[in-house]
mmCIF file of C-alpha atoms in Angstrom:
data_model
loop_
_atom_site.group_PDB
_atom_site.id
_atom_site.type_symbol
_atom_site.label_atom_id
_atom_site.label_comp_id
_atom_site.label_asym_id
_atom_site.label_seq_id
_atom_site.Cartn_x
_atom_site.Cartn_y
_atom_site.Cartn_z
ATOM 1 C CA MET M 1 0.000 0.000 0.000
ATOM 2 C CA ALA M 2 1.355 3.442 -0.937
ATOM 3 C CA ARG M 3 2.223 5.743 1.931
ATOM 4 C CA ARG M 4 -0.070 8.694 2.338
ATOM 5 C CA ARG M 5 1.669 12.040 2.019
ATOM 6 C CA LYS M 6 1.579 14.276 5.042
ATOM 7 C CA GLY M 7 0.519 17.774 4.079
ATOM 8 C CA ARG M 8 -0.938 19.352 0.984
ATOM 9 C CA ASP M 9 0.567 20.176 -2.390
ATOM 10 C CA VAL M 10 1.991 23.682 -2.188
ATOM 11 C CA ASN M 11 4.093 24.939 -5.106
ATOM 12 C CA GLY M 12 6.129 28.109 -5.378
ATOM 13 C CA ILE M 13 8.745 30.223 -3.634
ATOM 14 C CA LEU M 14 8.327 32.257 -0.477
ATOM 15 C CA VAL M 15 11.017 34.738 0.543
ATOM 16 C CA ILE M 16 11.423 35.123 4.288
ATOM 17 C CA ASP M 17 13.273 37.822 6.208
ATOM 18 C CA LYS M 18 15.006 35.483 8.625
ATOM 19 C CA PRO M 19 15.203 36.826 12.184
ATOM 20 C CA GLN M 20 18.297 36.559 14.347
ATOM 21 C CA GLY M 21 18.793 33.709 16.787
ATOM 22 C CA VAL M 22 17.124 30.899 14.848
ATOM 23 C CA THR M 23 18.432 28.438 12.282
ATOM 24 C CA SER M 24 17.366 28.465 8.659
ATOM 25 C CA ASN M 25 15.977 24.961 9.073
ATOM 26 C CA GLY M 26 14.007 26.092 12.104
ATOM 27 C CA ILE M 27 12.377 28.824 10.005
ATOM 28 C CA LEU M 28 11.744 26.346 7.188
ATOM 29 C CA GLN M 29 9.933 23.926 9.491
ATOM 30 C CA GLN M 30 7.905 26.737 11.033
ATOM 31 C CA VAL M 31 6.745 28.083 7.665
ATOM 32 C CA LYS M 32 6.181 24.606 6.249
ATOM 33 C CA HIS M 33 3.842 23.960 9.187
ATOM 34 C CA LEU M 34 1.985 27.236 8.602
ATOM 35 C CA TYR M 35 1.355 26.214 5.002
ATOM 36 C CA GLY M 36 0.623 22.597 5.849
ATOM 37 C CA ALA M 37 2.982 21.780 2.976
ATOM 38 C CA ALA M 38 4.036 18.267 2.053
ATOM 39 C CA LYS M 39 7.422 19.243 0.624
ATOM 40 C CA ALA M 40 9.707 22.214 1.255
ATOM 41 C CA GLY M 41 13.361 23.196 1.367
ATOM 42 C CA HIS M 42 15.566 26.271 1.660
ATOM 43 C CA THR M 43 18.224 27.505 -0.742
ATOM 44 C CA GLY M 44 21.255 28.004 1.451
ATOM 45 C CA ALA M 45 21.443 28.327 5.205
ATOM 46 C CA LEU M 46 22.115 31.498 7.142
ATOM 47 C CA ASP M 47 23.881 31.285 10.496
ATOM 48 C CA PRO M 48 21.661 31.895 13.549
ATOM 49 C CA LEU M 49 23.432 35.257 13.987
ATOM 50 C CA ALA M 50 22.481 36.332 10.463
ATOM 51 C CA THR M 51 19.223 37.873 9.276
ATOM 52 C CA GLY M 52 17.729 38.648 5.905
ATOM 53 C CA VAL M 53 16.757 37.084 2.605
ATOM 54 C CA LEU M 54 15.987 33.367 2.857
ATOM 55 C CA PRO M 55 14.071 31.929 -0.123
ATOM 56 C CA LEU M 56 12.026 28.829 0.712
ATOM 57 C CA CYS M 57 10.944 26.420 -2.021
ATOM 58 C CA PHE M 58 7.721 24.412 -1.919
ATOM 59 C CA GLY M 59 6.710 21.424 -4.027
ATOM 60 C CA GLU M 60 7.708 21.762 -7.673
ATOM 61 C CA ALA M 61 9.944 24.736 -6.894
ATOM 62 C CA THR M 62 12.331 22.440 -4.981
ATOM 63 C CA LYS M 63 13.452 21.092 -8.370
ATOM 64 C CA PHE M 64 15.289 24.380 -8.911
ATOM 65 C CA SER M 65 16.735 24.863 -5.419
ATOM 66 C CA GLN M 66 20.280 23.909 -6.452
ATOM 67 C CA LEU M 67 20.321 26.572 -9.166
ATOM 68 C CA MET M 68 19.062 29.079 -6.610
ATOM 69 C CA LEU M 69 21.772 27.971 -4.197
ATOM 70 C CA ASP M 70 24.362 28.673 -6.909
ATOM 71 C CA SER M 71 23.263 32.307 -7.312
ATOM 72 C CA ASP M 72 25.196 35.404 -6.273
ATOM 73 C CA LYS M 73 24.568 36.832 -2.798
ATOM 74 C CA ALA M 74 24.800 40.270 -1.157
ATOM 75 C CA TYR M 75 25.207 41.231 2.489
ATOM 76 C CA ILE M 76 25.610 44.133 4.865
ATOM 77 C CA THR M 77 27.896 43.301 7.757
ATOM 78 C CA THR M 78 29.429 44.962 10.792
ATOM 79 C CA ALA M 79 33.008 44.024 11.630
ATOM 80 C CA LYS M 80 34.166 44.326 15.236
ATOM 81 C CA LEU M 81 37.820 45.320 15.153
ATOM 82 C CA GLY M 82 40.504 44.252 17.616
ATOM 83 C CA VAL M 83 38.955 40.919 18.572
ATOM 84 C CA ARG M 84 39.260 37.503 16.902
ATOM 85 C CA THR M 85 36.944 34.639 17.816
ATOM 86 C CA GLU M 86 37.132 30.924 17.093
ATOM 87 C CA THR M 87 34.091 31.105 14.801
ATOM 88 C CA ALA M 88 34.947 34.513 13.256
ATOM 89 C CA ASP M 89 31.644 35.861 14.590
ATOM 90 C CA SER M 90 30.304 37.066 17.925
ATOM 91 C CA GLU M 91 28.942 33.625 18.830
ATOM 92 C CA GLY M 92 32.428 32.157 19.246
ATOM 93 C CA ALA M 93 34.878 32.355 22.138
ATOM 94 C CA VAL M 94 37.482 35.122 21.985
ATOM 95 C CA VAL M 95 40.873 33.782 20.922
ATOM 96 C CA ALA M 96 42.883 37.022 20.555
ATOM 97 C CA GLU M 97 42.636 40.729 21.267
ATOM 98 C CA ARG M 98 44.824 43.455 19.788
ATOM 99 C CA PRO M 99 44.594 47.234 19.754
ATOM 100 C CA VAL M 100 42.941 48.909 16.783
ATOM 101 C CA PRO M 101 45.347 51.287 14.981
ATOM 102 C CA ASP M 102 45.032 54.812 16.365
ATOM 103 C CA GLY M 103 43.156 57.221 14.139
ATOM 104 C CA LEU M 104 42.018 54.589 11.648
ATOM 105 C CA THR M 105 40.605 56.498 8.657
ATOM 106 C CA GLU M 106 38.425 55.636 5.710
ATOM 107 C CA ALA M 107 41.491 55.965 3.495
ATOM 108 C CA ASP M 108 43.359 53.409 5.625
ATOM 109 C CA VAL M 109 40.507 50.934 5.319
ATOM 110 C CA GLU M 110 39.972 51.536 1.611
ATOM 111 C CA ALA M 111 43.639 50.783 0.957
ATOM 112 C CA VAL M 112 43.145 47.355 2.561
ATOM 113 C CA LEU M 113 39.771 46.609 0.952
ATOM 114 C CA ALA M 114 41.262 47.007 -2.516
ATOM 115 C CA ASP M 115 43.123 43.709 -2.054
ATOM 116 C CA PHE M 116 39.884 41.826 -1.356
ATOM 117 C CA ARG M 117 37.924 42.859 -4.438
ATOM 118 C CA GLY M 118 37.704 40.615 -7.483
ATOM 119 C CA ASP M 119 38.909 37.022 -7.589
ATOM 120 C CA ILE M 120 40.337 35.860 -4.270
ATOM 121 C CA GLU M 121 40.856 32.594 -2.401
ATOM 122 C CA GLN M 122 39.394 31.707 0.971
ATOM 123 C CA VAL M 123 40.216 28.936 3.419
ATOM 124 C CA PRO M 124 36.813 27.889 4.817
ATOM 125 C CA SER M 125 36.292 28.158 8.550
ATOM 126 C CA MET M 126 36.334 25.014 10.675
ATOM 127 C CA TYR M 127 32.932 26.238 11.851
ATOM 128 C CA SER M 128 31.394 26.026 8.376
ATOM 129 C CA ALA M 129 28.872 23.451 7.143
ATOM 130 C CA LEU M 130 31.246 22.124 4.484
ATOM 131 C CA LYS M 131 31.574 18.372 4.795
ATOM 132 C CA HIS M 132 34.647 16.209 5.339
ATOM 133 C CA LYS M 133 34.115 12.432 5.126
ATOM 134 C CA GLY M 134 30.376 12.962 5.334
ATOM 135 C CA ARG M 135 30.424 15.173 8.429
ATOM 136 C CA PRO M 136 30.177 18.995 8.572
ATOM 137 C CA LEU M 137 33.379 20.721 9.594
ATOM 138 C CA TYR M 138 31.750 22.364 12.606
ATOM 139 C CA GLU M 139 31.260 18.930 14.190
ATOM 140 C CA TYR M 140 35.017 18.306 14.022
ATOM 141 C CA ALA M 141 35.661 21.804 15.389
ATOM 142 C CA ARG M 142 33.428 21.190 18.404
ATOM 143 C CA GLU M 143 35.475 18.049 19.124
ATOM 144 C CA GLY M 144 38.700 20.027 18.917
ATOM 145 C CA ILE M 145 39.771 18.358 15.669
ATOM 146 C CA GLU M 146 41.421 20.471 12.977
ATOM 147 C CA VAL M 147 40.851 19.327 9.376
ATOM 148 C CA GLU M 148 43.026 20.554 6.522
ATOM 149 C CA ARG M 149 40.942 22.724 4.180
ATOM 150 C CA PRO M 150 42.179 23.740 0.736
ATOM 151 C CA ALA M 151 41.632 27.345 -0.294
ATOM 152 C CA ARG M 152 38.645 27.898 -2.586
ATOM 153 C CA PRO M 153 38.293 30.549 -5.315
ATOM 154 C CA VAL M 154 35.480 33.072 -4.861
ATOM 155 C CA THR M 155 34.730 36.431 -6.433
ATOM 156 C CA ILE M 156 33.949 39.625 -4.528
ATOM 157 C CA TYR M 157 32.064 41.737 -7.068
ATOM 158 C CA GLU M 158 31.514 44.652 -4.705
ATOM 159 C CA LEU M 159 33.066 45.531 -1.352
ATOM 160 C CA THR M 160 31.893 48.930 -0.169
ATOM 161 C CA LEU M 161 32.856 50.703 3.030
ATOM 162 C CA LEU M 162 29.681 52.163 4.537
ATOM 163 C CA ALA M 163 30.989 53.513 7.848
ATOM 164 C CA VAL M 164 34.069 53.621 10.054
ATOM 165 C CA ARG M 165 33.840 53.856 13.854
ATOM 166 C CA PRO M 166 36.657 53.588 16.406
ATOM 167 C CA ASP M 167 36.350 49.810 16.652
ATOM 168 C CA GLU M 168 33.820 48.859 13.952
ATOM 169 C CA LEU M 169 33.374 48.860 10.183
ATOM 170 C CA ASP M 170 30.135 48.600 8.216
ATOM 171 C CA LEU M 171 30.608 46.878 4.860
ATOM 172 C CA ALA M 172 28.404 45.981 1.895
ATOM 173 C CA VAL M 173 29.448 42.824 0.032
ATOM 174 C CA LYS M 174 28.244 41.272 -3.226
ATOM 175 C CA CYS M 175 29.856 37.943 -4.000
ATOM 176 C CA THR M 176 29.643 34.527 -5.623
ATOM 177 C CA LYS M 177 28.169 31.477 -3.930
ATOM 178 C CA GLY M 178 30.392 29.821 -1.342
ATOM 179 C CA THR M 179 31.848 33.093 -0.052
ATOM 180 C CA TYR M 180 32.155 33.205 3.727
ATOM 181 C CA VAL M 181 31.664 36.764 4.909
ATOM 182 C CA ARG M 182 33.014 35.738 8.323
ATOM 183 C CA ASN M 183 36.300 34.714 6.718
ATOM 184 C CA LEU M 184 36.371 37.876 4.623
ATOM 185 C CA VAL M 185 35.933 40.073 7.701
ATOM 186 C CA GLU M 186 38.528 38.094 9.626
ATOM 187 C CA ASP M 187 41.046 38.455 6.798
ATOM 188 C CA ILE M 188 40.350 42.197 6.492
ATOM 189 C CA GLY M 189 40.986 42.509 10.235
ATOM 190 C CA GLU M 190 44.314 40.740 9.879
ATOM 191 C CA ALA M 191 45.276 43.040 7.006
ATOM 192 C CA LEU M 192 44.508 46.004 9.269
ATOM 193 C CA GLY M 193 46.789 44.494 11.887
ATOM 194 C CA CYS M 194 44.217 44.130 14.660
ATOM 195 C CA GLY M 195 41.962 41.205 13.780
ATOM 196 C CA ALA M 196 38.178 41.317 13.487
ATOM 197 C CA HIS M 197 35.008 39.279 13.659
ATOM 198 C CA VAL M 198 31.436 39.628 12.394
ATOM 199 C CA CYS M 199 29.062 41.051 14.979
ATOM 200 C CA ALA M 200 26.117 41.630 12.603
ATOM 201 C CA LEU M 201 25.246 40.132 9.223
ATOM 202 C CA ARG M 202 22.206 40.769 7.033
ATOM 203 C CA ARG M 203 21.697 39.124 3.649
ATOM 204 C CA THR M 204 20.151 41.570 1.203
ATOM 205 C CA LEU M 205 20.161 39.481 -1.988
ATOM 206 C CA ALA M 206 19.788 35.765 -2.783
ATOM 207 C CA SER M 207 18.447 33.977 -5.863
ATOM 208 C CA GLY M 208 17.600 37.370 -7.370
ATOM 209 C CA PHE M 209 15.325 38.260 -4.435
ATOM 210 C CA THR M 210 15.880 41.268 -2.168
ATOM 211 C CA LEU M 211 14.578 42.401 1.213
ATOM 212 C CA ALA M 212 11.717 44.134 -0.630
ATOM 213 C CA ASP M 213 10.453 40.650 -1.570
ATOM 214 C CA ALA M 214 10.760 39.211 1.934
ATOM 215 C CA HIS M 215 8.017 38.462 4.473
ATOM 216 C CA GLN M 216 8.153 38.335 8.257
ATOM 217 C CA VAL M 217 7.205 35.028 9.877
ATOM 218 C CA ALA M 218 5.177 36.945 12.479
ATOM 219 C CA ASP M 219 3.036 38.418 9.685
ATOM 220 C CA LEU M 220 2.368 34.926 8.317
ATOM 221 C CA GLU M 221 1.284 33.764 11.743
ATOM 222 C CA GLN M 222 -1.105 36.691 12.091
ATOM 223 C CA MET M 223 -2.608 35.946 8.679
ATOM 224 C CA ARG M 224 -3.234 32.346 9.700
ATOM 225 C CA GLU M 225 -4.846 33.493 12.950
ATOM 226 C CA ARG M 226 -7.220 35.674 10.913
ATOM 227 C CA GLY M 227 -8.062 32.703 8.706
ATOM 228 C CA GLU M 228 -6.401 34.218 5.625
ATOM 229 C CA SER M 229 -4.747 32.078 2.961
ATOM 230 C CA LEU M 230 -0.966 32.347 2.635
ATOM 231 C CA ASP M 231 -0.871 30.939 -0.891
ATOM 232 C CA GLY M 232 -1.116 34.365 -2.499
ATOM 233 C CA LEU M 233 2.324 35.235 -1.105
ATOM 234 C CA LEU M 234 4.023 32.534 -3.167
ATOM 235 C CA VAL M 235 5.815 33.398 -6.400
ATOM 236 C CA ALA M 236 6.249 31.017 -9.322
ATOM 237 C CA PRO M 237 9.466 28.955 -9.575
ATOM 238 C CA ASP M 238 10.618 30.783 -12.703
ATOM 239 C CA ALA M 239 10.832 34.040 -10.709
ATOM 240 C CA ALA M 240 14.211 32.778 -9.475
ATOM 241 C CA LEU M 241 15.431 31.796 -12.945
ATOM 242 C CA THR M 242 15.235 35.097 -14.819
ATOM 243 C CA MET M 243 19.006 35.057 -15.399
ATOM 244 C CA PHE M 244 18.415 32.372 -18.052
ATOM 245 C CA PRO M 245 17.013 33.001 -21.553
ATOM 246 C CA GLU M 246 13.365 32.214 -22.309
ATOM 247 C CA LEU M 247 12.113 29.882 -25.016
ATOM 248 C CA THR M 248 8.440 29.323 -25.912
ATOM 249 C CA LEU M 249 7.562 25.953 -27.450
ATOM 250 C CA GLU M 250 4.463 24.954 -29.386
ATOM 251 C CA GLY M 251 2.882 21.888 -30.941
ATOM 252 C CA PRO M 252 5.108 18.818 -31.435
ATOM 253 C CA ASN M 253 8.143 20.511 -29.890
ATOM 254 C CA LEU M 254 6.258 21.231 -26.680
ATOM 255 C CA GLN M 255 4.878 17.718 -26.545
ATOM 256 C CA SER M 256 8.338 16.216 -27.077
ATOM 257 C CA ILE M 257 9.816 18.254 -24.238
ATOM 258 C CA LEU M 258 6.947 17.292 -21.925
ATOM 259 C CA ASN M 259 7.651 13.659 -22.820
ATOM 260 C CA GLY M 260 11.284 14.121 -21.783
ATOM 261 C CA GLN M 261 12.657 14.170 -25.324
ATOM 262 C CA PRO M 262 15.095 16.726 -26.788
ATOM 263 C CA VAL M 263 13.964 19.032 -29.581
ATOM 264 C CA ARG M 264 15.816 20.815 -32.372
ATOM 265 C CA ILE M 265 15.160 24.564 -32.674
ATOM 266 C CA SER M 266 16.137 26.402 -35.862
ATOM 267 C CA GLY M 267 17.023 30.072 -36.044
ATOM 268 C CA GLN M 268 18.394 30.322 -32.485
ATOM 269 C CA SER M 269 21.688 29.629 -30.770
ATOM 270 C CA LEU M 270 21.265 28.857 -27.082
ATOM 271 C CA THR M 271 23.880 27.533 -24.697
ATOM 272 C CA GLY M 272 23.271 26.336 -21.153
ATOM 273 C CA PRO M 273 20.099 26.628 -19.036
ATOM 274 C CA VAL M 274 16.933 27.832 -20.809
ATOM 275 C CA ARG M 275 13.525 28.638 -19.303
ATOM 276 C CA LEU M 276 10.870 26.734 -21.204
ATOM 277 C CA TYR M 277 7.270 27.891 -21.696
ATOM 278 C CA GLY M 278 4.260 26.487 -23.507
ATOM 279 C CA ASP M 279 0.473 26.660 -23.294
ATOM 280 C CA ASN M 280 0.876 30.006 -21.482
ATOM 281 C CA ARG M 281 2.766 28.499 -18.556
ATOM 282 C CA PHE M 282 6.270 27.722 -17.312
ATOM 283 C CA VAL M 283 7.006 24.074 -18.085
ATOM 284 C CA GLY M 284 10.544 23.757 -16.757
ATOM 285 C CA LEU M 285 14.211 24.211 -17.431
ATOM 286 C CA GLY M 286 16.107 22.866 -20.404
ATOM 287 C CA GLU M 287 19.691 22.950 -21.580
ATOM 288 C CA GLY M 288 20.594 24.465 -24.929
ATOM 289 C CA GLN M 289 23.272 22.696 -26.940
ATOM 290 C CA PRO M 290 24.282 24.573 -30.122
ATOM 291 C CA GLU M 291 24.314 22.528 -33.302
ATOM 292 C CA GLY M 292 25.699 24.524 -36.169
ATOM 293 C CA ALA M 293 25.441 28.277 -36.672
ATOM 294 C CA ASP M 294 21.738 28.810 -36.020
ATOM 295 C CA THR M 295 20.350 25.553 -34.608
ATOM 296 C CA THR M 296 20.028 24.490 -31.002
ATOM 297 C CA VAL M 297 19.156 21.136 -29.482
ATOM 298 C CA VAL M 298 17.197 21.727 -26.275
ATOM 299 C CA VAL M 299 17.348 18.899 -23.745
ATOM 300 C CA PRO M 300 14.788 18.859 -20.884
ATOM 301 C CA ARG M 301 16.459 18.973 -17.456
ATOM 302 C CA ARG M 302 13.862 19.940 -14.814
ATOM 303 C CA LEU M 303 10.203 19.843 -15.789
ATOM 304 C CA VAL M 304 7.266 21.100 -13.764
ATOM 305 C CA SER M 305 4.400 18.640 -13.379
ATOM 306 C CA SER M 306 1.457 19.721 -15.553
ATOM 307 C CA SER M 307 -0.926 18.830 -12.742
ATOM 308 C CA ARG M 308 0.580 21.407 -10.425
#
């Protein structure tokens, strides 16, 4: 006998403004319960200290969560100067304290920040969720075990100094996936000669969504208490895929794609992910493979169920 699914079919993306002091998974489970959803996932965890943009995927939208995870991110962070911690943020134990340079100016900081813009390499923190032999690094760290971590290339598209105070810096960062702002702040502190750690972190961009798109969990709870539906807050899965070109299919080509078969498109040259539409709806994501000067073979990769 087939197992009965717990929860209802809910499909789409909901952007949450994650509050401080809770895990991303904790927020996911809370919102999933509010929706009574059968299937949900998030697109990249924020530390409990961090707040801000956290896109949650429901149902069919979970098929695209990896692509959303791979998107660029943006943050505003406050760096506490003169103090290093074991986790590179204010939740970790202090491991070193040094005086902040007297009379630190914006010019002094800008001279250091220049070295951290563009393509750089980072050694991930032992307190990250990266896995070693199937276990996250932070589990080893809590046991006092140090694991060798190779440096990883990341790109810092923007690194803007917003404010300088006697022992703090406010920074805006836009970066590629896999960038650890904690490590970035720690390295900037070392370059300034005094060390630093993150004492505030707010994500302002993820998967193309900004804080303007985000909802407060408390507002969702109040809506439920008033008996209002939350479904109208969801956005379609393709809202997170606008960085990819769009292709509308008709007739036999549409039917072939829906049957999981590749199609040949004349008059276009498409490479990589392609948003596919047909019958006035988003049908999924394909991959364009150029064949000659003006022909593309489109292979279906992630299709949305037509019953959803």
